[in-house]
Coordinates of C-alpha atoms and ligand atoms in Angstrom, one line a residue:
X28 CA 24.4 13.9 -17.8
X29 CA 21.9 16.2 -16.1
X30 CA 19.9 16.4 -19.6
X31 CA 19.3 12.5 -19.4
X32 CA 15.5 11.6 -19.2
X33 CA 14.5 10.7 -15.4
X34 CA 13.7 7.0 -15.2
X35 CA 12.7 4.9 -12.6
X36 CA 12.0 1.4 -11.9
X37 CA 10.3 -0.8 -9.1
X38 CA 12.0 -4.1 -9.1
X39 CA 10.2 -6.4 -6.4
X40 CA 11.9 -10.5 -6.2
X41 CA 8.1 -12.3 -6.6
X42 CA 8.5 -13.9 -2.8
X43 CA 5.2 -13.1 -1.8
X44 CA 3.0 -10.8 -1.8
X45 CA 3.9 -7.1 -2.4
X46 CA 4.4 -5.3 1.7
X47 CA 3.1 -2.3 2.5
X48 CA 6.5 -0.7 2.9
X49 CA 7.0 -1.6 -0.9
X50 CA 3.9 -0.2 -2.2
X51 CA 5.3 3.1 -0.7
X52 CA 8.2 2.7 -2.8
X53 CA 6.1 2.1 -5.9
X54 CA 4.5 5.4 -5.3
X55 CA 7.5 7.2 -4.5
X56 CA 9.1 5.8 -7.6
X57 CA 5.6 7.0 -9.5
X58 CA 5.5 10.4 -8.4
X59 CA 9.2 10.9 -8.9
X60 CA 8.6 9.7 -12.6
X61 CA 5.6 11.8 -13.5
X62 CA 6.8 14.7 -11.4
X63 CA 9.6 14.9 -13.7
X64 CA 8.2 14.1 -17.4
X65 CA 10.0 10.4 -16.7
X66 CA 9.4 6.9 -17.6
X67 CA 8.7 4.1 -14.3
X68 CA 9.6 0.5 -15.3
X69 CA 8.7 -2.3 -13.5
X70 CA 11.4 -4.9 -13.6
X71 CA 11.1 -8.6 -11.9
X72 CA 13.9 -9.4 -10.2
X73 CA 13.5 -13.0 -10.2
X74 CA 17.2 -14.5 -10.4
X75 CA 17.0 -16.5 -7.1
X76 CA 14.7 -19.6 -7.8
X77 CA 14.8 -20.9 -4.1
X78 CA 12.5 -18.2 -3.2
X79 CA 10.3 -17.9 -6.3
X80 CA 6.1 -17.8 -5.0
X81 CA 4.0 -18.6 -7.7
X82 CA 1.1 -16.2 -8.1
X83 CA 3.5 -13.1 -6.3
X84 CA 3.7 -11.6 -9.6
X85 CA 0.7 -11.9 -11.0
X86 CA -0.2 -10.3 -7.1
X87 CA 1.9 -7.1 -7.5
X88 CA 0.6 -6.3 -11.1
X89 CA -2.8 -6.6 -9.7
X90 CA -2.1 -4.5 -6.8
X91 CA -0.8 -1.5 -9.0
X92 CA -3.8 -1.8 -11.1
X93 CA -6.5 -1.4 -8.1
X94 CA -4.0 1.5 -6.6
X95 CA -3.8 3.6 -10.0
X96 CA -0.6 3.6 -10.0
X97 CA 0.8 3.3 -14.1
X98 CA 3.9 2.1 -15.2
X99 CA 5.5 3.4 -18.4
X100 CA 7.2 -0.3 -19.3
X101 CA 8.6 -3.2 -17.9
X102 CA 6.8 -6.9 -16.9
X103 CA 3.0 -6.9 -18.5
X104 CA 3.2 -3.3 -19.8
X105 CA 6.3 -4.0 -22.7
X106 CA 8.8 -1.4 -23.8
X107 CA 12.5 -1.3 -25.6
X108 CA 14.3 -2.8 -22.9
X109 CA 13.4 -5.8 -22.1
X110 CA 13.1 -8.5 -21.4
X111 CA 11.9 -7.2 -18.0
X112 CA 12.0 -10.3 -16.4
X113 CA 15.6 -10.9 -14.9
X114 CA 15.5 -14.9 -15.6
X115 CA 15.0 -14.3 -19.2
X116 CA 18.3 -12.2 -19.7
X117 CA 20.7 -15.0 -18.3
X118 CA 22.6 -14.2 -21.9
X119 CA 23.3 -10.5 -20.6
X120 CA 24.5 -11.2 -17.7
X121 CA 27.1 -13.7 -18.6
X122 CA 28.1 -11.0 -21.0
X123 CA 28.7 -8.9 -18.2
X124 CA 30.7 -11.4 -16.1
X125 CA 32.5 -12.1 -18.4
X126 CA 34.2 -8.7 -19.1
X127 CA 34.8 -8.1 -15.4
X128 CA 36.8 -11.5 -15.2
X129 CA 38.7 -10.6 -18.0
X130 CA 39.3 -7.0 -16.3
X131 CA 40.8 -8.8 -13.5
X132 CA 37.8 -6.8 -11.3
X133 CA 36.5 -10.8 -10.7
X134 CA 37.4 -14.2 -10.0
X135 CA 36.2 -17.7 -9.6
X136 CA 35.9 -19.2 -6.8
X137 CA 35.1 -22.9 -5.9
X138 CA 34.8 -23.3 -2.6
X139 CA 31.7 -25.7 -1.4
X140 CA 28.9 -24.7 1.4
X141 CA 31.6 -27.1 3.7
X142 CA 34.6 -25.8 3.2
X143 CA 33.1 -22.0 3.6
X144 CA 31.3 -23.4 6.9
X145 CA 34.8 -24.8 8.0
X146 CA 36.2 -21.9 7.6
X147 CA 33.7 -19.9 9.7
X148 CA 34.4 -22.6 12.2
X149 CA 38.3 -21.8 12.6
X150 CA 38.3 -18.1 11.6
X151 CA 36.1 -15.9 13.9
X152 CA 33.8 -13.5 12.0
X153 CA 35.5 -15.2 8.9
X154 CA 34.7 -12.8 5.6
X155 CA 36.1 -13.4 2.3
X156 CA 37.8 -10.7 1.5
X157 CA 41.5 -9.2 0.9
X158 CA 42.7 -10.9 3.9
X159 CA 41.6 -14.5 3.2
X160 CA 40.9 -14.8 -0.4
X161 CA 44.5 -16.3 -1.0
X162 CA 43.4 -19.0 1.5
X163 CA 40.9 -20.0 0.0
X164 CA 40.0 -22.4 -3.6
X165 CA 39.7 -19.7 -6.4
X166 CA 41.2 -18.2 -9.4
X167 CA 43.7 -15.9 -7.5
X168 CA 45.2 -19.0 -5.3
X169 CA 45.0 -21.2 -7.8
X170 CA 47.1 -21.7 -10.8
X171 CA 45.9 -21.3 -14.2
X172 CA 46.3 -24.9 -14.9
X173 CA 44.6 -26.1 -11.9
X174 CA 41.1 -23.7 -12.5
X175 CA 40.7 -25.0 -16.1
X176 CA 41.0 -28.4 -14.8
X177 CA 38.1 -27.9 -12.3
X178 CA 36.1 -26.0 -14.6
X179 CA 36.6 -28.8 -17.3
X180 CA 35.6 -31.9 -14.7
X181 CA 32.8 -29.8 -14.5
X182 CA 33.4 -28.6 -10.9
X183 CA 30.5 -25.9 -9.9
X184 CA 31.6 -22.0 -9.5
X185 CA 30.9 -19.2 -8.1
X186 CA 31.9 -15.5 -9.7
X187 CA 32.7 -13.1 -6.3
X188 CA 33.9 -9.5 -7.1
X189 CA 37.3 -8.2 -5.8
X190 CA 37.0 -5.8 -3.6
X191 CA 40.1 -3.7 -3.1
X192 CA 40.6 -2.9 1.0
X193 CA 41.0 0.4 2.5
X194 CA 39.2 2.3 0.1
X195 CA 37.0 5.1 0.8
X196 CA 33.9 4.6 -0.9
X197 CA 31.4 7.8 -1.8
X198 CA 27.2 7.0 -1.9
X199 CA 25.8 10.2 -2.3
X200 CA 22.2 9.8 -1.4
X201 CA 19.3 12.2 -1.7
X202 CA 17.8 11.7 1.4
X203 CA 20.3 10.7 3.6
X204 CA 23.5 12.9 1.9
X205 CA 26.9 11.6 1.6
X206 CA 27.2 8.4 3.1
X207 CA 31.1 6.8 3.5
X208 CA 31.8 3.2 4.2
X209 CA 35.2 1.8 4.2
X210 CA 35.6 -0.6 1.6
X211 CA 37.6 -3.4 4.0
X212 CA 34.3 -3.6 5.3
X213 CA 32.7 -5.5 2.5
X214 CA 33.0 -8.9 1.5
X215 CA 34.1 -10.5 -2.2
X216 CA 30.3 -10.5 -2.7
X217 CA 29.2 -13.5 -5.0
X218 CA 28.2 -12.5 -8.5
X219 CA 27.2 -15.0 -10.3
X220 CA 26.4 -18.7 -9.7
X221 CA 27.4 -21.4 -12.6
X222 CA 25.0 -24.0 -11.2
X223 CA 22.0 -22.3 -12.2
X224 CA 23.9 -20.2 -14.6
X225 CA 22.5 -16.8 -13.1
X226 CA 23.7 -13.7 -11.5
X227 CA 22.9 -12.8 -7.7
X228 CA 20.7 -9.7 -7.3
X229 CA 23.5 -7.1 -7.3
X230 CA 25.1 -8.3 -10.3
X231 CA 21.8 -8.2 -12.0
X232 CA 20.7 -5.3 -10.8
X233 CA 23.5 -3.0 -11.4
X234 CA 23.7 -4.4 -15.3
X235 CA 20.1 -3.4 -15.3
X236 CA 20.1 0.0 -14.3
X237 CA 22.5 0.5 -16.7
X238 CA 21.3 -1.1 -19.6
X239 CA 17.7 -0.1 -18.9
X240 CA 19.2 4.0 -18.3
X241 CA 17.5 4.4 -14.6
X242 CA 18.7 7.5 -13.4
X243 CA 17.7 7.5 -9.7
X244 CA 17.2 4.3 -7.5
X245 CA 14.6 5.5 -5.0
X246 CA 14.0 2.5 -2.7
X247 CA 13.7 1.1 0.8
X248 CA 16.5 1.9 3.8
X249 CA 16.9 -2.0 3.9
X250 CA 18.9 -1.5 0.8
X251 CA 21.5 0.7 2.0
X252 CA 23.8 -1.1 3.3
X253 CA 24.3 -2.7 -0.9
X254 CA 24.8 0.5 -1.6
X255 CA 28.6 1.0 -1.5
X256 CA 29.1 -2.6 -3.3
X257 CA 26.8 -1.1 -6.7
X258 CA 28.8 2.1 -6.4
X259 CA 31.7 0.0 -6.7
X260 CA 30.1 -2.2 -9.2
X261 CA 29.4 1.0 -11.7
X262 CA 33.0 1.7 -10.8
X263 CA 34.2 -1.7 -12.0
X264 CA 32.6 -1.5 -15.4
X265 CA 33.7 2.1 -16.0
X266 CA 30.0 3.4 -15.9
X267 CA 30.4 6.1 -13.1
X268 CA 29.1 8.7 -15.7
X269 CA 25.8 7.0 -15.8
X270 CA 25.8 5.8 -12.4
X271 CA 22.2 6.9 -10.8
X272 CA 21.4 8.7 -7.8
X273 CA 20.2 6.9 -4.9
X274 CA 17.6 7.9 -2.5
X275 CA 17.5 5.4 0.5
X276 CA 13.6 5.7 2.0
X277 CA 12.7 5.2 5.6
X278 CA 11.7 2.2 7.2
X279 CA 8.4 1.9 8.5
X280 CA 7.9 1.3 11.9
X281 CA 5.4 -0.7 14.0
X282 CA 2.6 1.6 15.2
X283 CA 4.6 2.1 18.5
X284 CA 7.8 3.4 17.1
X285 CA 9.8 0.1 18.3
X286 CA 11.1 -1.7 15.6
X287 CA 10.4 -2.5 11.8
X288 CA 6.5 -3.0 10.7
X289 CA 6.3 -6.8 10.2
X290 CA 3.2 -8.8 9.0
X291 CA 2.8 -10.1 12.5
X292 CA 2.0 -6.7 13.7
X293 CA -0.6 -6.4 11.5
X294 CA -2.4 -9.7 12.3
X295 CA -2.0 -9.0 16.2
X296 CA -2.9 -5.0 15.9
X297 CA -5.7 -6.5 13.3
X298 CA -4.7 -4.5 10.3
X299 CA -3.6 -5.2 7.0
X300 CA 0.0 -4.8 5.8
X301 CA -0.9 -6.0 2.3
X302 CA -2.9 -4.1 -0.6
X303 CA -4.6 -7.2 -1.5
X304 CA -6.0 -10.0 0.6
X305 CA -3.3 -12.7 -0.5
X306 CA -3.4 -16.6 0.2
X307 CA 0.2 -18.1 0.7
X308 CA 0.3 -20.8 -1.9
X309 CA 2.5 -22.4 0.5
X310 CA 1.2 -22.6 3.9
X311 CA -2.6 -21.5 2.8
X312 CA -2.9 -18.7 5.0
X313 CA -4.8 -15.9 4.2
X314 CA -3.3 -12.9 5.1
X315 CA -5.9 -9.2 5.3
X316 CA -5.5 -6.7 2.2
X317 CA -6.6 -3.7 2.5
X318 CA -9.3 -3.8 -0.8
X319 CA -10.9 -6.6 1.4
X320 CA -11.2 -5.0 4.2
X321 CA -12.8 -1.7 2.9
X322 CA -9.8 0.7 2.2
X323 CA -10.2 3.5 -0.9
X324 CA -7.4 2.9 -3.0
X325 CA -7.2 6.8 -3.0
X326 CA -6.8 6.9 0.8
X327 CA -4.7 4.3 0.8
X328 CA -2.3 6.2 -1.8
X329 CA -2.7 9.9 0.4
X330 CA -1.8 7.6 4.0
X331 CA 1.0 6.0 2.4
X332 CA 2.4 9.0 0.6
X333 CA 2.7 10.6 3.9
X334 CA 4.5 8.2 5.7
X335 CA 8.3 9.7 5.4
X336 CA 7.1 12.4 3.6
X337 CA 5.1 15.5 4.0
X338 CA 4.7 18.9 1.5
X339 CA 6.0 21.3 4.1
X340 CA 3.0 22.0 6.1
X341 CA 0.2 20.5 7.4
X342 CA -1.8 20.1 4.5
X343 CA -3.2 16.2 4.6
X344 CA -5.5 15.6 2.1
X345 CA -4.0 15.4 -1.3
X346 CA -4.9 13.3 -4.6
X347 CA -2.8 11.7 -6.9
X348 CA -2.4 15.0 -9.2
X349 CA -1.6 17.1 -6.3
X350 CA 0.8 14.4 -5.1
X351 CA 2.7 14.2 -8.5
X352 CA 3.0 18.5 -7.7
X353 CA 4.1 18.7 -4.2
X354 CA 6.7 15.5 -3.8
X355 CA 10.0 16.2 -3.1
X356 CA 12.7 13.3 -1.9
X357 CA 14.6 15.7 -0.6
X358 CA 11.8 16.3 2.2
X359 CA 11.5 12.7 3.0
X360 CA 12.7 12.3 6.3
X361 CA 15.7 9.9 7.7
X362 CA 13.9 8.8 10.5
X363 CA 11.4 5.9 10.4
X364 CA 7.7 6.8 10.1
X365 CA 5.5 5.1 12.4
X366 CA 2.4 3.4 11.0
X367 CA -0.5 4.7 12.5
X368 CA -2.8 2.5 10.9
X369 CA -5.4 5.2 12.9
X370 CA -4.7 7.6 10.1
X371 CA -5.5 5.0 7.7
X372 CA -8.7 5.1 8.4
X373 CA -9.2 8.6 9.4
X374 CA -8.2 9.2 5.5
X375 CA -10.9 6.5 4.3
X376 CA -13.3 8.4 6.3
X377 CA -12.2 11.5 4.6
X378 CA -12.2 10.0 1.0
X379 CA -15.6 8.5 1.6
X380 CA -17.1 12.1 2.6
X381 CA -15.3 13.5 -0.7
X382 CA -16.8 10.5 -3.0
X383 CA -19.3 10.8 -4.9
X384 CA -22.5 9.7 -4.1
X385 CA -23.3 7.8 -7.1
X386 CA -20.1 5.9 -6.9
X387 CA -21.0 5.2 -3.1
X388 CA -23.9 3.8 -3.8
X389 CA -22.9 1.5 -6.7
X390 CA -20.5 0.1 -3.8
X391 CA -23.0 -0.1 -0.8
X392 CA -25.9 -2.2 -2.8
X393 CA -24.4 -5.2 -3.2
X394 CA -24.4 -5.4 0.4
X395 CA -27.9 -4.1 0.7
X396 CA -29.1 -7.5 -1.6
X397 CA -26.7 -9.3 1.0
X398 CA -29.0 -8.3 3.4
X399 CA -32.3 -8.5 1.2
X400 CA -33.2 -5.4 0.7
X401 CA -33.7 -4.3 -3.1
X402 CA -34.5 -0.5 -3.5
X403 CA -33.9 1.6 -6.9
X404 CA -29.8 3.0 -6.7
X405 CA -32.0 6.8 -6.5
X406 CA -33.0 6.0 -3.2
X407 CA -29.7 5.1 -2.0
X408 CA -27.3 7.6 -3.4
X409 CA -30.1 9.8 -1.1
X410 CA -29.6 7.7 1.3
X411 CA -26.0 7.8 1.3
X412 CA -25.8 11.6 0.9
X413 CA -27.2 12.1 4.0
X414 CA -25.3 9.3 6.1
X415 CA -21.7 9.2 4.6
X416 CA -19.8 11.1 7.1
X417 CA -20.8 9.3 9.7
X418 CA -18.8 5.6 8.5
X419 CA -15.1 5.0 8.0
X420 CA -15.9 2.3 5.5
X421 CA -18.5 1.5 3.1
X422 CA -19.7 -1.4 5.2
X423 CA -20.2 0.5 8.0
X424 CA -23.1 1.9 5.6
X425 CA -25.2 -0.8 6.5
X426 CA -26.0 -0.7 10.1
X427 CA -26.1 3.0 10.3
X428 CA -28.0 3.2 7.5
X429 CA -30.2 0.1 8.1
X430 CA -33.7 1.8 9.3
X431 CA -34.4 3.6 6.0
X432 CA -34.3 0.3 4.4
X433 CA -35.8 -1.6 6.9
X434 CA -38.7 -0.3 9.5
X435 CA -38.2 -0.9 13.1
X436 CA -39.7 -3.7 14.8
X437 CA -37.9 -3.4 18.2
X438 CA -37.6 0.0 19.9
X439 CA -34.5 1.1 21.7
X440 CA -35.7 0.3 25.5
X441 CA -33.3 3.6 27.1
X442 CA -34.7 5.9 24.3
X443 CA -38.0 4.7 24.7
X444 CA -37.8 5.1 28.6
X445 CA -36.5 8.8 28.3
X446 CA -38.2 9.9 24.5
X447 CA -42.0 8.6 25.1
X448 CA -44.1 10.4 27.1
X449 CA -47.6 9.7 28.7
X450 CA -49.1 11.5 25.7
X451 CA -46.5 10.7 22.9
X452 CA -49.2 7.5 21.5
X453 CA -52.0 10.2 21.1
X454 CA -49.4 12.8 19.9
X455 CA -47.8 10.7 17.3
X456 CA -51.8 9.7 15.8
X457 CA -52.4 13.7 15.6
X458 CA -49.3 13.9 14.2
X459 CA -49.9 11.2 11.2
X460 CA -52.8 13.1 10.7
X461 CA -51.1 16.1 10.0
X462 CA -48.7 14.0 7.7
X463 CA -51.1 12.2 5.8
X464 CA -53.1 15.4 5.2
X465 CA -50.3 16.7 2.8
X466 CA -50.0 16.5 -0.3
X467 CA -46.5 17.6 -0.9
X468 CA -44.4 15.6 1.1
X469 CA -41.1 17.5 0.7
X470 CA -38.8 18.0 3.9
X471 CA -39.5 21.7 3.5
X472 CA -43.1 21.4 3.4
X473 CA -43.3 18.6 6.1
X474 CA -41.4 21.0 8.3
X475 CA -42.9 24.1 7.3
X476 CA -46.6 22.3 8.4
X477 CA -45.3 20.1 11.2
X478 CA -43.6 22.9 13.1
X479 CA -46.9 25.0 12.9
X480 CA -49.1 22.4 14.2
X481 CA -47.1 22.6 17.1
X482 CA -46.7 26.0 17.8
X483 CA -50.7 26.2 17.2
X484 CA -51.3 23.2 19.6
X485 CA -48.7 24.9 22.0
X486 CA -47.1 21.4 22.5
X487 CA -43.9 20.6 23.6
X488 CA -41.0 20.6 20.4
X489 CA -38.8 18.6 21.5
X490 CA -40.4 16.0 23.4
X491 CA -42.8 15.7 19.7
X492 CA -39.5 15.1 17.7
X493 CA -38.2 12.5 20.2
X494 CA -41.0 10.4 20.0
X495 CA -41.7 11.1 16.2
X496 CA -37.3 10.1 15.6
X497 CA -38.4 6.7 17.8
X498 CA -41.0 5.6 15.4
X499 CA -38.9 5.8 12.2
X500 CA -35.5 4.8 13.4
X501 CA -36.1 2.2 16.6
X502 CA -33.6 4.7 19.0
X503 CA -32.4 8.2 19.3
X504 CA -29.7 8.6 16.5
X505 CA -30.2 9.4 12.5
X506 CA -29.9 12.3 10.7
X507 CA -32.5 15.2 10.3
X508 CA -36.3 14.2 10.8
X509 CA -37.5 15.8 7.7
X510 CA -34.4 14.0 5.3
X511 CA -35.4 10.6 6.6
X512 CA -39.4 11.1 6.2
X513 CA -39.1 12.3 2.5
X514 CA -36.8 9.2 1.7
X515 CA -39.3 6.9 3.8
X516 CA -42.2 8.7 1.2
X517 CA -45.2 9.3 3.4
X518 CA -46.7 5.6 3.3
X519 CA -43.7 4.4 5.1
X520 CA -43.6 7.3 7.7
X521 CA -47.3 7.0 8.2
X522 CA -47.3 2.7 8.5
X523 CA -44.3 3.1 11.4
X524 CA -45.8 6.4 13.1
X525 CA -48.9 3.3 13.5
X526 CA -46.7 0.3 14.5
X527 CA -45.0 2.5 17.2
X528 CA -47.9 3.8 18.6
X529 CA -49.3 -0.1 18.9
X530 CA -46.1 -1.4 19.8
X531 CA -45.3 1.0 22.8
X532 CA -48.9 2.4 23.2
Ligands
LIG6 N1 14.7 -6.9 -5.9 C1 14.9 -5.9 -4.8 C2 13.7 -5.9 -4.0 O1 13.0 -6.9 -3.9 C3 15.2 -4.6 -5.5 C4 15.9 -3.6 -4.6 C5 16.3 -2.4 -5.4 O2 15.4 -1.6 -5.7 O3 17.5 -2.3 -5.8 O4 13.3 -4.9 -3.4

């Protein structure tokens, strides 16, 4: 058993589109798989038609794709096990359902929505289960005779699994350890449906695993509590040998710690909780992703990898690769993590320092033409060298950025009142002197020659640089004088050392 090949799936319902929480488990999933030489399939668990959003799937794959996260097989990728879509293996199933009726580990039951609801009505906290099965309309209170009448009028059915009471039932889980739930505690758990001819999602997805040889199930805590009912499932069918491991991951948490992260958070905290913008087909709303809104699908991937995880010390920063290295389940913790959607964009900040300049700048022109300004993609990798650790996001480029690309015509009225001095206008036209009198107009040189002519003249250094910083830029901020006047090219510096000097005499 331990010599089987890990494999993993990620087997969203297509309700919507994909959460946060179950991106995480994707990755999780992904770095298990490649961590451990192992295949990740991507299976659509799509057996409950009521809830089926058109465009989810479509959605998820999408999501993956801008995330970099690869699946080996499954929906859109192929593979030997398919189909991967649950509603086109309706034929397996039955299979399935079939051999546990005839192993006396199932039954049929066909009792409508109203009598269940009556029975809710006159039994407090009614479950159907070992105590009230014989009361109700199935295949164990029934007589032979009487089911194969129904069935033959054509009466609709329900499969429920028969859960034997007072049994101790074993989930050994990686995370969370032995876990033991009495088995009087579960209900006769429908199976299957015969109106629409399909299986419910445990049914399905315990036939899956098996058929499609996952070894570990490594998804969210909201699944725990199905836990017991699979391992009894695997039991039923005689599959213990094979049955997979389960790791149960945390929940995560609204940013405060109180509660599960919802989507409402995010549009009240005004962050997103989806990796791609996504329009409801149903109501039309348009819910924040984070692609839109500026995220790095590589900071995206570090943040969420280290929420209910971490490698053991405080290292932070880690790609993909390194990711795939240092992941371990068995140091994800119990507890929920808190989304500190802070962090999220602390790492974008971080990602954008470590990306390459080139690639920046392929990414920040578009919004340059937004703005009209059309200058060669040299200029603004330059440009972005110099200024990228300064934004958070890539559209932040543009307004701290702006003044190389466009000269000032206002002038910041505090700097001006504190940076230009009585003398600064006659200053600044010595100083375009000086300027225009070089011929190589490199930052070293233009310091080497400016910071002389001051010395010589005896004038005052900083107050020179203040007023010099408030003719290129409009205010007091930017990054070093020298880097701004060789990407301006001496034309430019010389044509707003002028305007300033008219402007605020
Ligand atoms: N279809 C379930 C979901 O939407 C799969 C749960 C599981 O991984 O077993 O998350």
């Amino acid at each position: 058993m331990s010599e089987r090949k890990v494999r993993v799936r990620f087997a969203p319902s297509p309700t919507g589109a994909l959460h946060i929480g179950g991106v995480r488990t994707a990755l999780y999933n992904y770095l298990f798989a490649r961590q451990h030489g192992g295949d990740l399939i991507f299976r659509i668990e799509d057996t409950d038609s009521n809830r089926f959003v058109p465009g989810a799937e479509e959605y998820i794959i999408e999501s993956f794709k801008w995330l970099g996260i690869k699946f080996d097989e499954g929906v859109s990728f192929g593979g030997e096990h398919g189909p991967y879509h649950q509603s086109e293996r309706r034929d397996i199933y039955k299979k399935y359902v079939q051999q546990l009726l005839e192993a006396g580990k199932a039954y049929i039951a066909f009792d409508t929505p109203e009598e269940l609801d009556a029975k809710r009505k006159e039994i407090a906290n009614f479950q159907y289960d070992a105590s009230t099965r014989m009361s109700m309309r199935n295949s164990l209170a029934l007589s032979k005779d009487e089911v194969d009448d129904l069935i033959a009028e054509g009466k609709q059915y329900v499969v429920r699994f028969l859960i034997e009471p007072n049994e101790e039932v074993h989930v050994q889980d990686i995370i969370r350890g032995e876990v033991v739930v009495n088995s009087s505690v579960l209900d006769d758990k429908v199976l299957y449906k015969s109106a629409d001819e399909l299986p419910t999602y445990h049914l399905a997805n315990i036939v899956d695993d098996h058929l499609m040889e996952v070894t570990h199930v490594i998804r969210g805590e909201e699944w725990l509590p199905s836990a017991p009912l699979h391992v009894l499932l695997y039991r039923a069918f005689g599959w213990e040998d094979t049955m997979p491991q389960f790791a149960h991951l945390p929940l995560l948490l609204k940013p405060d710690g109180n509660g599960k992260l919802s989507k409402r958070d995010g549009d009240r905290l005004g962050f997103p909780v989806f990796p791609l913008e996504w329009h409801d087909p149903k109501t039309g709303d348009v819910s924040s992703g984070y692609r839109e809104s500026g995220y790095l699908p590589e900071a995206v991937i570090n943040f969420l990898a280290l929420l209910g995880w971490n490698p053991g010390n405080n290292q932070e920063i880690m790609s993909l690769d390194e990711l795939v290295q240092l992941f371990d389940l068995k140091h994800c913790s119990k507890a929920g993590a808190k989304f500190d959607f802070e962090k999220g964009k602390w790492f974008n900040h971080e990602y954008i320092k470590m990306k390459d300049n080139g690639e920046l700048a392929d990414l920040f022109m578009p919004i340059l033409k937004e703005n009209g300004v059309e200058v060669s993609k040299e200029m603004v990798t330059t440009v972005v060298s110099l200024m990228k650790d300064r934004v958070s996001f890539v559209k932040e480029l543009w307004d701290t950025c702006k003044f190389f690309f466009v000269a000032p015509t206002e002038y910041d009225e505090k700097t001006r009142k504190k940076r230009w001095k009585e003398d600064s206008a006659d200053r600044m036209k010595e100083l375009a002197d000086v300027l225009k009198a070089l011929d190589d107009f490199s930052a070293e040189n233009q310091e080497k020659v400016v910071m002389q002519w001051i010395a010589d003249k005896g004038y005052h250094m900083g107050n020179i640089m203040n007023a010099f910083r408030l003719t290129l830029v409009g205010e007091g901020k930017g990054p070093h004088i020298f880097d701004i006047t060789k990407v301006l090219g001496k034309e430019e510096t010389l044509a707003r050392i002028h305007r300033a000097v008219e402007v605020l005499k």
